Tab-separated table of C-alpha atoms and ligand atoms in Angstrom:
chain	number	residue	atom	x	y	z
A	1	UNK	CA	0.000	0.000	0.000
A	2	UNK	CA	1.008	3.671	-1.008
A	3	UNK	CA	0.304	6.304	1.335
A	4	UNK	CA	-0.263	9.496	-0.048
A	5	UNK	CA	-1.404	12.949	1.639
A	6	UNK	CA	-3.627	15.429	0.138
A	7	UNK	CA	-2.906	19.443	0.398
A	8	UNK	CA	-5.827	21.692	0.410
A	9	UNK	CA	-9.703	20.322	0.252
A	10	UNK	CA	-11.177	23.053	-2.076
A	11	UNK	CA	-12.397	22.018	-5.746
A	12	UNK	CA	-9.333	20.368	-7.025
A	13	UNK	CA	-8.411	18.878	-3.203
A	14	UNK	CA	-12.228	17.353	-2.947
A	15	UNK	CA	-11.902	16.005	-6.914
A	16	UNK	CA	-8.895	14.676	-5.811
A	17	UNK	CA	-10.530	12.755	-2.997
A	18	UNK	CA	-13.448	11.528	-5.541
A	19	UNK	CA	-11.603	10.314	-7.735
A	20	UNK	CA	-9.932	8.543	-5.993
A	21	UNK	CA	-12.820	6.998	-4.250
A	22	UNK	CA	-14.921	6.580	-7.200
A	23	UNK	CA	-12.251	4.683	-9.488
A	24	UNK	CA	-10.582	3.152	-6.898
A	25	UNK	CA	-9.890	-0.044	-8.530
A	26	UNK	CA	-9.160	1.101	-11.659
A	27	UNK	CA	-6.785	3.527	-9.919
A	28	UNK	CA	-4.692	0.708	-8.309
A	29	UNK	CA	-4.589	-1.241	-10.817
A	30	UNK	CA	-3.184	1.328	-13.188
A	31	UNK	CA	-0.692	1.839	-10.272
A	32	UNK	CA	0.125	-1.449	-9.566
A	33	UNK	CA	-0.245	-1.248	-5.564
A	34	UNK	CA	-3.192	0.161	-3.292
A	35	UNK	CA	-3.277	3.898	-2.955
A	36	UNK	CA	-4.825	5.477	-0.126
A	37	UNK	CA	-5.124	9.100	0.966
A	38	UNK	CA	-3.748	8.619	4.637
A	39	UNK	CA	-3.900	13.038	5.575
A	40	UNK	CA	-6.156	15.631	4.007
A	41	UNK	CA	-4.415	18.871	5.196
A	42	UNK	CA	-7.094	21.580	5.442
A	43	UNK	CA	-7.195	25.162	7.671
A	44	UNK	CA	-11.124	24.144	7.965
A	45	UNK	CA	-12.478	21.268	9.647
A	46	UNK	CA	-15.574	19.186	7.309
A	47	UNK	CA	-17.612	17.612	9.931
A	48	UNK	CA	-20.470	15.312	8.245
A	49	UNK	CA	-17.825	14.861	5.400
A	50	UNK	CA	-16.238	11.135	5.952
A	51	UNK	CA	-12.782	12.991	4.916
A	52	UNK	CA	-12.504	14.989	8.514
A	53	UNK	CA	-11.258	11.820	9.806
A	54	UNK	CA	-8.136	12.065	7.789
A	55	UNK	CA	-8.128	16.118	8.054
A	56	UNK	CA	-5.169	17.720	9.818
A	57	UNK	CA	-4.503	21.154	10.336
A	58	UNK	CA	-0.086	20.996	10.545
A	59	UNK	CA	2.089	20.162	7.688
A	60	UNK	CA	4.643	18.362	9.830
A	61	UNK	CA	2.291	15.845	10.669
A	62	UNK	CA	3.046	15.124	6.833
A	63	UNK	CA	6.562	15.806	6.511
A	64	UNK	CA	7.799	13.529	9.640
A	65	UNK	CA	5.852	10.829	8.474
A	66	UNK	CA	8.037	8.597	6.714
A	67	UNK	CA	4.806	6.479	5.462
A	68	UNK	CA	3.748	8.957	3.082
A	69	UNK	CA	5.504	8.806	-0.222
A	70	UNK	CA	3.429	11.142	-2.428
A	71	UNK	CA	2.306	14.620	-1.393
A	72	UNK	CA	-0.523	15.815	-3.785
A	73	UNK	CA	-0.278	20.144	-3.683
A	74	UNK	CA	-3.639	21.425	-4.929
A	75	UNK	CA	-3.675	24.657	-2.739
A	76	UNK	CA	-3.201	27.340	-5.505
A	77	UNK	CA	-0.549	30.181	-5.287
A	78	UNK	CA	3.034	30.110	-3.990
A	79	UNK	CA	2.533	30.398	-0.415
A	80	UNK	CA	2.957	28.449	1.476
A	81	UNK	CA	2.360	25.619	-1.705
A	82	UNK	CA	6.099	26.521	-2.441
A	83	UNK	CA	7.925	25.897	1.176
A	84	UNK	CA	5.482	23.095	1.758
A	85	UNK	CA	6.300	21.428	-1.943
A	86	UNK	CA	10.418	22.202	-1.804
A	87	UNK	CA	10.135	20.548	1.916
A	88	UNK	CA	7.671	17.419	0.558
A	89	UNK	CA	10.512	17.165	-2.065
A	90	UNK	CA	14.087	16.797	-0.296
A	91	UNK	CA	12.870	14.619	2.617
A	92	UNK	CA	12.073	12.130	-0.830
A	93	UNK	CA	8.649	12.194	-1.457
A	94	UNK	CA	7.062	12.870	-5.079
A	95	UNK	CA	4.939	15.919	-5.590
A	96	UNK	CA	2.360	15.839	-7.995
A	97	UNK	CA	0.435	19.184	-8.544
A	98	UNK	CA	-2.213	21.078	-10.106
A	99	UNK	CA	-0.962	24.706	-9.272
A	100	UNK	CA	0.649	26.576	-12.583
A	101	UNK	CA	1.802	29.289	-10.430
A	102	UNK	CA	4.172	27.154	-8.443
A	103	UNK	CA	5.305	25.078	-11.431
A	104	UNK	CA	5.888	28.892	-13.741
A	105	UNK	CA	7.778	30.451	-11.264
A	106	UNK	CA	9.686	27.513	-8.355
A	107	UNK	CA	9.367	24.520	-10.936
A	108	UNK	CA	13.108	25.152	-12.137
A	109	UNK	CA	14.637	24.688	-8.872
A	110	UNK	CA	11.663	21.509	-8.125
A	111	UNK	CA	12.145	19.561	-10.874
A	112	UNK	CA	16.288	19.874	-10.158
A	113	UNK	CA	15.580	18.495	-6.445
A	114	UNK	CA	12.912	15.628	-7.769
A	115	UNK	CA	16.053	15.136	-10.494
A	116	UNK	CA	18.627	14.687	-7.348
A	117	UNK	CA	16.606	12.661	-5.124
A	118	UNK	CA	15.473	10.208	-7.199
A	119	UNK	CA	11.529	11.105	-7.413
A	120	UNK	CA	9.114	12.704	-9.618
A	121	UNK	CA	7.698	16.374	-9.286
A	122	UNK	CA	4.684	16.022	-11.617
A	123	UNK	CA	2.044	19.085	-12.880
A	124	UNK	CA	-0.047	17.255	-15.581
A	125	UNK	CA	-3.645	19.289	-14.454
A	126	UNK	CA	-1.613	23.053	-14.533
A	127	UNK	CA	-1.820	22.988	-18.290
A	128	UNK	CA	-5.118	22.517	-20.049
A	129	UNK	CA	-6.868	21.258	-16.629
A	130	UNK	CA	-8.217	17.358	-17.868
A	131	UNK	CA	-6.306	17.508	-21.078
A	132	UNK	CA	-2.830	14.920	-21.575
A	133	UNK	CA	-0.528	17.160	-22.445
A	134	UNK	CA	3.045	17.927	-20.354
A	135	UNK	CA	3.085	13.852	-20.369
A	136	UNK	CA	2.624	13.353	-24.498
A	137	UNK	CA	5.479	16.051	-24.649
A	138	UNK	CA	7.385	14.471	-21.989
A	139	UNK	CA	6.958	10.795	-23.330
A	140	UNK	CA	5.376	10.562	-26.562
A	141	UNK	CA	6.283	13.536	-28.908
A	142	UNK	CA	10.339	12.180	-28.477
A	143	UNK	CA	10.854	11.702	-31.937
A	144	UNK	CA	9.988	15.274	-32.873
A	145	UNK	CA	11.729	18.505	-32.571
A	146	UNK	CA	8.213	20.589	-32.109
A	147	UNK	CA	8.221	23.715	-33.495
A	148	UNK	CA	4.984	24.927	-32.516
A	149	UNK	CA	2.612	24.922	-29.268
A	150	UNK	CA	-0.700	27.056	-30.045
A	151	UNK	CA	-3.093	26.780	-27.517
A	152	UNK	CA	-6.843	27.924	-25.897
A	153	UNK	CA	-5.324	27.513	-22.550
A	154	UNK	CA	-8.103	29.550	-20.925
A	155	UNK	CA	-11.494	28.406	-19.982
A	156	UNK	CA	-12.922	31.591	-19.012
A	157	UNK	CA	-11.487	33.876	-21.712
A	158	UNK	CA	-12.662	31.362	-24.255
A	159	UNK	CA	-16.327	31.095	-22.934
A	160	UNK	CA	-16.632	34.750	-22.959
A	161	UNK	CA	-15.361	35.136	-26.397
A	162	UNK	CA	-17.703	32.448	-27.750
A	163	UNK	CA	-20.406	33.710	-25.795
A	164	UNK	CA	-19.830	37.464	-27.445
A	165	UNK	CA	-19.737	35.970	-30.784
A	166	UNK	CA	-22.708	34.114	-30.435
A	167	UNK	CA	-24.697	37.215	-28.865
A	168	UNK	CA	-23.272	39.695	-30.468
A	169	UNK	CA	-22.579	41.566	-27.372
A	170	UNK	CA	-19.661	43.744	-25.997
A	171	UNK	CA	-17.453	42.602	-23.396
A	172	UNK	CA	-18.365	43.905	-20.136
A	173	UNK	CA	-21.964	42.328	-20.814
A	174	UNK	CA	-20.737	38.773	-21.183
A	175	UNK	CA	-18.226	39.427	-18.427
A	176	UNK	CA	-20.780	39.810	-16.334
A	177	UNK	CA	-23.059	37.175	-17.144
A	178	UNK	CA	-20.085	34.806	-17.027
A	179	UNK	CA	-19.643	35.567	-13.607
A	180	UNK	CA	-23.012	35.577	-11.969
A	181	UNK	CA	-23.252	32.130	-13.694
A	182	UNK	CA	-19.902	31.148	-11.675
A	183	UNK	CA	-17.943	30.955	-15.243
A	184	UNK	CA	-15.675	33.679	-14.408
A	185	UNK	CA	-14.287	34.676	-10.913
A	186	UNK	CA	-15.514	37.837	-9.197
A	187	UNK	CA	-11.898	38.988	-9.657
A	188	UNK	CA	-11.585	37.662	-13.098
A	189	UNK	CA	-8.053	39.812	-13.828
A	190	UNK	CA	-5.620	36.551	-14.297
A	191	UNK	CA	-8.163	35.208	-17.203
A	192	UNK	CA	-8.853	38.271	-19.287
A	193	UNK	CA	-5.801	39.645	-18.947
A	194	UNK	CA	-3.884	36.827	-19.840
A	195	UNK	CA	-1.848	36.280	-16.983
A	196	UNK	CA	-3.017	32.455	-16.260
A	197	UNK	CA	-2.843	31.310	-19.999
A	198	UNK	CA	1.145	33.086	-20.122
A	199	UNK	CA	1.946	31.125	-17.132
A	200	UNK	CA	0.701	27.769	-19.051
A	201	UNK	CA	2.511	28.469	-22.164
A	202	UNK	CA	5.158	29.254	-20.250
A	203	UNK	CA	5.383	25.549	-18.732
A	204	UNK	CA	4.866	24.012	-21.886
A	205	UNK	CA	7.620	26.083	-24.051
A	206	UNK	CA	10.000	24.500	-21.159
A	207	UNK	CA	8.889	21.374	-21.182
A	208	UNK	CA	9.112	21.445	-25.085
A	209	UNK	CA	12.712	22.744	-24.972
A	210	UNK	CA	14.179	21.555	-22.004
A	211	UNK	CA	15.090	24.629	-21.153
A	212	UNK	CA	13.296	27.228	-18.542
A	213	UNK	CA	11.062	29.887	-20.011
A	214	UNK	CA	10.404	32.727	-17.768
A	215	UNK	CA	6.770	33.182	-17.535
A	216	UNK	CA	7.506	37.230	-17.158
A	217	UNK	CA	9.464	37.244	-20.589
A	218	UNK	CA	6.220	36.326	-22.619
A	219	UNK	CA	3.876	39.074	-24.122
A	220	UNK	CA	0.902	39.129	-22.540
A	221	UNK	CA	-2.225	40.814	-24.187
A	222	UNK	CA	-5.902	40.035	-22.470
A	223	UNK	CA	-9.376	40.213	-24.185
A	224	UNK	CA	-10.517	43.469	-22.480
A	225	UNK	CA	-10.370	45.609	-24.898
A	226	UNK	CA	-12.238	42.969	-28.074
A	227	UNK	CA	-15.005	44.759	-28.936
A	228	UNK	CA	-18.704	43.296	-30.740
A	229	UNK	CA	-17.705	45.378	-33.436
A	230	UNK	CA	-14.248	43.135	-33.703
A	231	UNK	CA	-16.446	40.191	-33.645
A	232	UNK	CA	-18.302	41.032	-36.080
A	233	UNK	CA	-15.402	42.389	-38.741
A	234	UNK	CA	-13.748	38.384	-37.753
A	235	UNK	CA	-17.062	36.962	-39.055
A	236	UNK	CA	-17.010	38.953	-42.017
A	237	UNK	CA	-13.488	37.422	-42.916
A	238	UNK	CA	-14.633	33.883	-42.129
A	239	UNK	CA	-12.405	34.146	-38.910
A	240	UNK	CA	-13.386	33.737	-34.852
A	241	UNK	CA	-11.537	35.407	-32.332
A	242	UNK	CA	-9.811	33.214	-29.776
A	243	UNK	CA	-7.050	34.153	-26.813
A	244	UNK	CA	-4.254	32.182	-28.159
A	245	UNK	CA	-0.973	31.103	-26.240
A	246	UNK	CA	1.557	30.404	-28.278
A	247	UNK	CA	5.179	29.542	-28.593
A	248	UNK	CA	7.081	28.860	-32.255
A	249	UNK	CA	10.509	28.414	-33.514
A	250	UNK	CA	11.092	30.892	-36.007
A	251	UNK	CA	14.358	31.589	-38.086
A	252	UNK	CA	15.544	33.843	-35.147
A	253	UNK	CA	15.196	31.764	-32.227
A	254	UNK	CA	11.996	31.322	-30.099
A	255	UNK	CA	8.999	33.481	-29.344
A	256	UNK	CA	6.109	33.171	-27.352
A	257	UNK	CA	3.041	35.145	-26.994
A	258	UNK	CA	-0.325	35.621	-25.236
A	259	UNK	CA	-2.419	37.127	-27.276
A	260	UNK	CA	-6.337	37.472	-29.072
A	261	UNK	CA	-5.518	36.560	-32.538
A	262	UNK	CA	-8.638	35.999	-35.477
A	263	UNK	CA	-7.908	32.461	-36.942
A	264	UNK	CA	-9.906	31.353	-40.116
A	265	UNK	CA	-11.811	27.788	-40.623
A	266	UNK	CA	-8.805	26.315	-41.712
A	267	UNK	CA	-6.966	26.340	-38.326
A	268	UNK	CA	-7.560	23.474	-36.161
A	269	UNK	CA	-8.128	25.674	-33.160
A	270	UNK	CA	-11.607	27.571	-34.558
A	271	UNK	CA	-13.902	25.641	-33.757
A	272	UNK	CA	-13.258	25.092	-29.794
A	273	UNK	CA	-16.085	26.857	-28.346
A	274	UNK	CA	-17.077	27.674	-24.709
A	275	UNK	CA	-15.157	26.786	-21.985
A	276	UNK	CA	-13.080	24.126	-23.904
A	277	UNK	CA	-9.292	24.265	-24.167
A	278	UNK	CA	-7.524	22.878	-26.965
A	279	UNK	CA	-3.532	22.753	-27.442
A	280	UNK	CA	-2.123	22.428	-31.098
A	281	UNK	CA	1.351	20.975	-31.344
A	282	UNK	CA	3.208	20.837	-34.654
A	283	UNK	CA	6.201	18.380	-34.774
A	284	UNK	CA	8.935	18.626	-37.710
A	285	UNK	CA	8.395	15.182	-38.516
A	286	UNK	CA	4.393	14.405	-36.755
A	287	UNK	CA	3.322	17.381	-38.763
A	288	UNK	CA	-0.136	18.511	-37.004
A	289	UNK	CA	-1.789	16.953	-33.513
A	290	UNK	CA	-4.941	18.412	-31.478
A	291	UNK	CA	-5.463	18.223	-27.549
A	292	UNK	CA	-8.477	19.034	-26.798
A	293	UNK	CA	-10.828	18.570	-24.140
A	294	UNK	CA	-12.022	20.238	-20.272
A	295	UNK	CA	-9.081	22.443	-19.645
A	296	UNK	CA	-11.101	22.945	-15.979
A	297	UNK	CA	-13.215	22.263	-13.656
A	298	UNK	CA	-13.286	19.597	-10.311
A	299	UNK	CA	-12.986	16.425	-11.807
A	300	UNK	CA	-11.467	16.842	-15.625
A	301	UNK	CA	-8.745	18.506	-13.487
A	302	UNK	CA	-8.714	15.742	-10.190
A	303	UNK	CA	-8.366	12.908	-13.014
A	304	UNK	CA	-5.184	14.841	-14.256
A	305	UNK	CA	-3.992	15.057	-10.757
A	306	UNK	CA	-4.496	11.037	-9.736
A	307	UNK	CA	-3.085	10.383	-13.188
A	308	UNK	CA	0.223	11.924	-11.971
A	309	UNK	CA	-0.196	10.209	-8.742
A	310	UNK	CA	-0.551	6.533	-10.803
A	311	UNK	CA	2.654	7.524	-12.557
A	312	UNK	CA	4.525	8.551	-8.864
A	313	UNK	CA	3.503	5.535	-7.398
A	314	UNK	CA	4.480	3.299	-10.572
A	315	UNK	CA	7.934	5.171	-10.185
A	316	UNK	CA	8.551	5.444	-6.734
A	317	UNK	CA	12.097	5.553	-6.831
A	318	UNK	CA	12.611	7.233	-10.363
A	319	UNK	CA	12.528	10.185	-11.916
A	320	UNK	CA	10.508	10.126	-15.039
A	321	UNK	CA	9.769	13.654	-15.703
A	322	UNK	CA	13.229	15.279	-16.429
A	323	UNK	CA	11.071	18.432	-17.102
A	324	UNK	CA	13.396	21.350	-17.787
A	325	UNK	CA	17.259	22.337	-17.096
A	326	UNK	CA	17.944	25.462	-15.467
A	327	UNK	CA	19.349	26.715	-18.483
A	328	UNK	CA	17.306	29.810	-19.184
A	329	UNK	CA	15.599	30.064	-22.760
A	330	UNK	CA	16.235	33.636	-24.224
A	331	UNK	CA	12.714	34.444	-26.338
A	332	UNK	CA	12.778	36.876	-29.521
A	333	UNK	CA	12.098	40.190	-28.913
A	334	UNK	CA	8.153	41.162	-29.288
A	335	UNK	CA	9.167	43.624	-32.054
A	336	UNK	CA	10.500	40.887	-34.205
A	337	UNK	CA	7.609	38.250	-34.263
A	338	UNK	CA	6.015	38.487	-37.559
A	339	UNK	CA	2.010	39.046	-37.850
A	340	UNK	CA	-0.403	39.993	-40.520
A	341	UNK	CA	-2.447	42.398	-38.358
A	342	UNK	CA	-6.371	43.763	-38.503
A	343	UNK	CA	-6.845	47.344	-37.494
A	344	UNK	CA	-10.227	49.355	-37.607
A	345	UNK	CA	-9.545	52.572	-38.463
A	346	UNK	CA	-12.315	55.888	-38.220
A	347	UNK	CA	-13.852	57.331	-41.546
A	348	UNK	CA	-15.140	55.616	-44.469
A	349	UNK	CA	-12.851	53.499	-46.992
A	350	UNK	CA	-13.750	56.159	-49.532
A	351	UNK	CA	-11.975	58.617	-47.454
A	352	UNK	CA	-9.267	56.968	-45.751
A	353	UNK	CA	-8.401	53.757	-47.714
A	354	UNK	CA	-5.552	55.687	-49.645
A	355	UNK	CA	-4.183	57.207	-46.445
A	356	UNK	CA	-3.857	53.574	-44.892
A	357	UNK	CA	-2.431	51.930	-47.862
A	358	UNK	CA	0.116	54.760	-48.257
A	359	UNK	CA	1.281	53.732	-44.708
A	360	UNK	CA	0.570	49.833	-44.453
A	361	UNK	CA	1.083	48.959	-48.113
A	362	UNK	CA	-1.930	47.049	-49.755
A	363	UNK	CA	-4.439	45.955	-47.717
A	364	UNK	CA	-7.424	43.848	-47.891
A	365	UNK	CA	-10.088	46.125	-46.475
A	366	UNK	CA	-14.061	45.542	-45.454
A	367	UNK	CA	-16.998	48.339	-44.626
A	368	UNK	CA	-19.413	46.563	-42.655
A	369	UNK	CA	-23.192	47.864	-42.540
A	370	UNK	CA	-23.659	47.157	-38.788
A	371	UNK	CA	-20.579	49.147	-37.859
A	372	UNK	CA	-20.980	52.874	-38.332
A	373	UNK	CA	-17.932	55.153	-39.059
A	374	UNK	CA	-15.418	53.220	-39.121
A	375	UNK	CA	-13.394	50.364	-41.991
A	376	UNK	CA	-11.733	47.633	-41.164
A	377	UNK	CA	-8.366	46.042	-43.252
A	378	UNK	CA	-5.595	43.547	-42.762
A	379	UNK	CA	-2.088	43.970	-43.348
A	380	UNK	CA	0.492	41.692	-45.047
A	381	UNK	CA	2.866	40.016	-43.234
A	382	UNK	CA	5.328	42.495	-41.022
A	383	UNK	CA	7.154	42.210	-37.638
A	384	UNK	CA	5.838	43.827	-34.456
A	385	UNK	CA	8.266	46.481	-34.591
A	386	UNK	CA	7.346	47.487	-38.153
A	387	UNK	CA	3.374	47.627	-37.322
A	388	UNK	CA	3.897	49.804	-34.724
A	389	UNK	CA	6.530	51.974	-36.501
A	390	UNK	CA	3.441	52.664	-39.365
A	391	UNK	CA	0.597	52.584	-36.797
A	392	UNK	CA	1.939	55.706	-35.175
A	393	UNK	CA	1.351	57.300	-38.184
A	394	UNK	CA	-1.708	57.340	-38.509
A	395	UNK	CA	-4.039	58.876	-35.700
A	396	UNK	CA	-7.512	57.552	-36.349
A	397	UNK	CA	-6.731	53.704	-35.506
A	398	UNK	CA	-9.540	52.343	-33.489
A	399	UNK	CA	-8.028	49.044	-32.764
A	400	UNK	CA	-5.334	46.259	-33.887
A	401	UNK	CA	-5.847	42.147	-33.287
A	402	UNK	CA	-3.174	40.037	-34.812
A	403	UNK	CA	-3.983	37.499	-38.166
A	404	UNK	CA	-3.498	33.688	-38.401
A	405	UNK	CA	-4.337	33.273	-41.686
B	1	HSE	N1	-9.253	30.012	-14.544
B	1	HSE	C1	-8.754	28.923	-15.347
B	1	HSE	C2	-9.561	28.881	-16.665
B	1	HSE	C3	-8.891	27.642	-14.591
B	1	HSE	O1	-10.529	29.622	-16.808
B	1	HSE	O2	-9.179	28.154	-17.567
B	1	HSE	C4	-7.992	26.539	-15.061
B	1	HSE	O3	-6.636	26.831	-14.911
């Protein structure tokens, strides 16, 4: 038997629990011994719920029992998940964890102690919630150098941009409703501005390189400012609007972004709707694959979780996920990605059309009916730098998304 000890009974802790419960035998079996959850560690206390008997309230209780060989971490942010992980680590137990915080900004340093010791820190659930992903990197894509991860690594952001573009309606209106639903958080700023998707594509540019990615080096762009007019200028191109994370090789090095970009029918990515997540990995020899499936939620993210926990207790005394070296990854400077970009600009195309092209070059431009006052065009292809460089030019732009297509 495999004792194991449970950090933090919120969603993900309680999942954890069910899952556990519910699929027990499939569970052991997968792990080839008997797991059981010997300490739920919990400030509250659950009386009625049959897990009080396991709850304790002190960490060391966990740490100076030599019993339990797999601490799972699924109390969100860095403190105290980060002393309480590093500690769980060097006295030899495996850490398996849901929390992309931790693993974005501690899990060079973790992985490097799991890597001396001899055991696994795992994070399957921090990317993409239910979806496989950091393991098919770790252990299936081997025969591929990928060049690409693209991914709807945000359940919120992409709920509230399907939700707009089915409705029609502006931001702040769907923000709202998302929230009194329970969709979005009352303080929703880590999902519309980006900050929880950068952290994710953060992880999985390291674990795709082997080298570390600093989550604070990636441009990050929320959805705040995507307008129903936007929307509706995307559908007129055949396009949808979707909060992409996304880190390519180009002929420069590296670069990763966070971003809304419109993407066409043709990408792979357009049609995952509502609170889905979907990553897209291109391999130089695989060519295109498609993850896709409950990037959140209780259980899609507790059956990510136990899935790590299988794999810790089928390695107990190896380390499987080599992860990342602490060999930093230098990205590409911002101003030298390349884009095609969309930009809504005031005035009619009779008027201004000239004016734009004499700064952009040609353009492919649209006047929509619904939106008064205003065109809407799309570049060629230019870097960053260069958009911004014309942009400033011109001093009736309304608004710029980046083109995938
Ligand atoms: N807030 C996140 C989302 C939860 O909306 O996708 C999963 O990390």
């Amino acid at each position: 038997m495999v004792q194991i000890a449970v950090l933090g009974y919120g969603t993900v802790g309680s999942g954890v629990v069910e899952v556990i419960n519910t699929n027990q035998e499939i569970v052991n079996k997968n792990a080839g011994d008997e797991i059981n959850i010997k300490y739920v560690l919990d400030l509250r206390d659950f009386p009625g719920d049959p897990v009080q008997e396991k709850i304790v309230h002190d960490y060391e209780v966990i740490i100076n029992d030599p019993e339990i060989k797999v601490v799972v971490e699924v109390m969100g942010g860095t403190n105290p998940a980060y002393t309480f992980v590093k500690r769980a680590l060097e006295s030899g137990k495996s850490v398996c964890t849901s929390n992309k915080e931790l693993v974005a900004k501690h899990g060079t340093e973790l992985l490097e102690i799991a890597r001396e010791k001899n055991i696994n820190f795992l994070f399957e659930a921090s990317c993409g919630g239910g979806i496989p992903i950091i393991r098919p990197l770790n252990t299936s894509l081997t025969a591929d150098d990928i060049d690409e991860i693209s991914g709807i690594l945000n359940g919120t952001t992409n709920y509230i941009l399907s939700k707009m573009a089915d409705d029609g309606a502006d931001f702040d209106v769907v923000l709202k409703d998302a929230q009194e639903k329970g969709y979005a958080e009352r303080n929703p700023a880590a999902d519309i501005e980006g900050w929880d998707a950068c952290r994710k594509i953060a992880i999985l540019s390291s674990v795709a390189t082997g080298k570390y990615v600093d989550f604070q080096d990636v441009y990050t762009e929320g959805i705040t400012e995507i307008t129903a007019a936007d929307i509706k200028y995307a559908k007129a191109w055949g396009a949808s609007i979707k909060l992409l994370a996304t880190s390519r090789k180009t002929a420069e090095g590296i670069c990763a972004m966070v971003s809304p970009v419109m993407i066409d029918r043709n990408h792979p990515l357009y049609s995952v709707n509502d609170v889905f997540n979907a990553i897209f990995v291109h391999g130089n020899v695989l060519g295109n694959a498609m993850f896709y499936g409950s990037g959140a939620g209780k259980l899609p993210t507790a059956s990510a979780v136990v899935s790590d926990v299988v794999d810790a207790v089928k390695h107990i005394d190896t380390n499987v996920m080599p992860g990342w070296s602490s060999e930093k990854l230098d990205l590409i400077p911002v101003g030298d990605v390349e884009s095609r970009f969309f930009v809504r600009m005031k005035g009619s195309c009779q008027e201004k059309l000239t004016k734009a092209e004499e700064v952009f070059g040609t353009v492919d431009a649209r006047e929509l009916a619904e939106v008064d006052g205003e065109f809407g065009f799309i570049t060629e292809k230019m870097t960053e730098a260069e958009y911004q460089e014309k942009a400033e030019k011109l001093d009736d732009i309304l608004g710029m998304i980046r083109v995938r297509f």
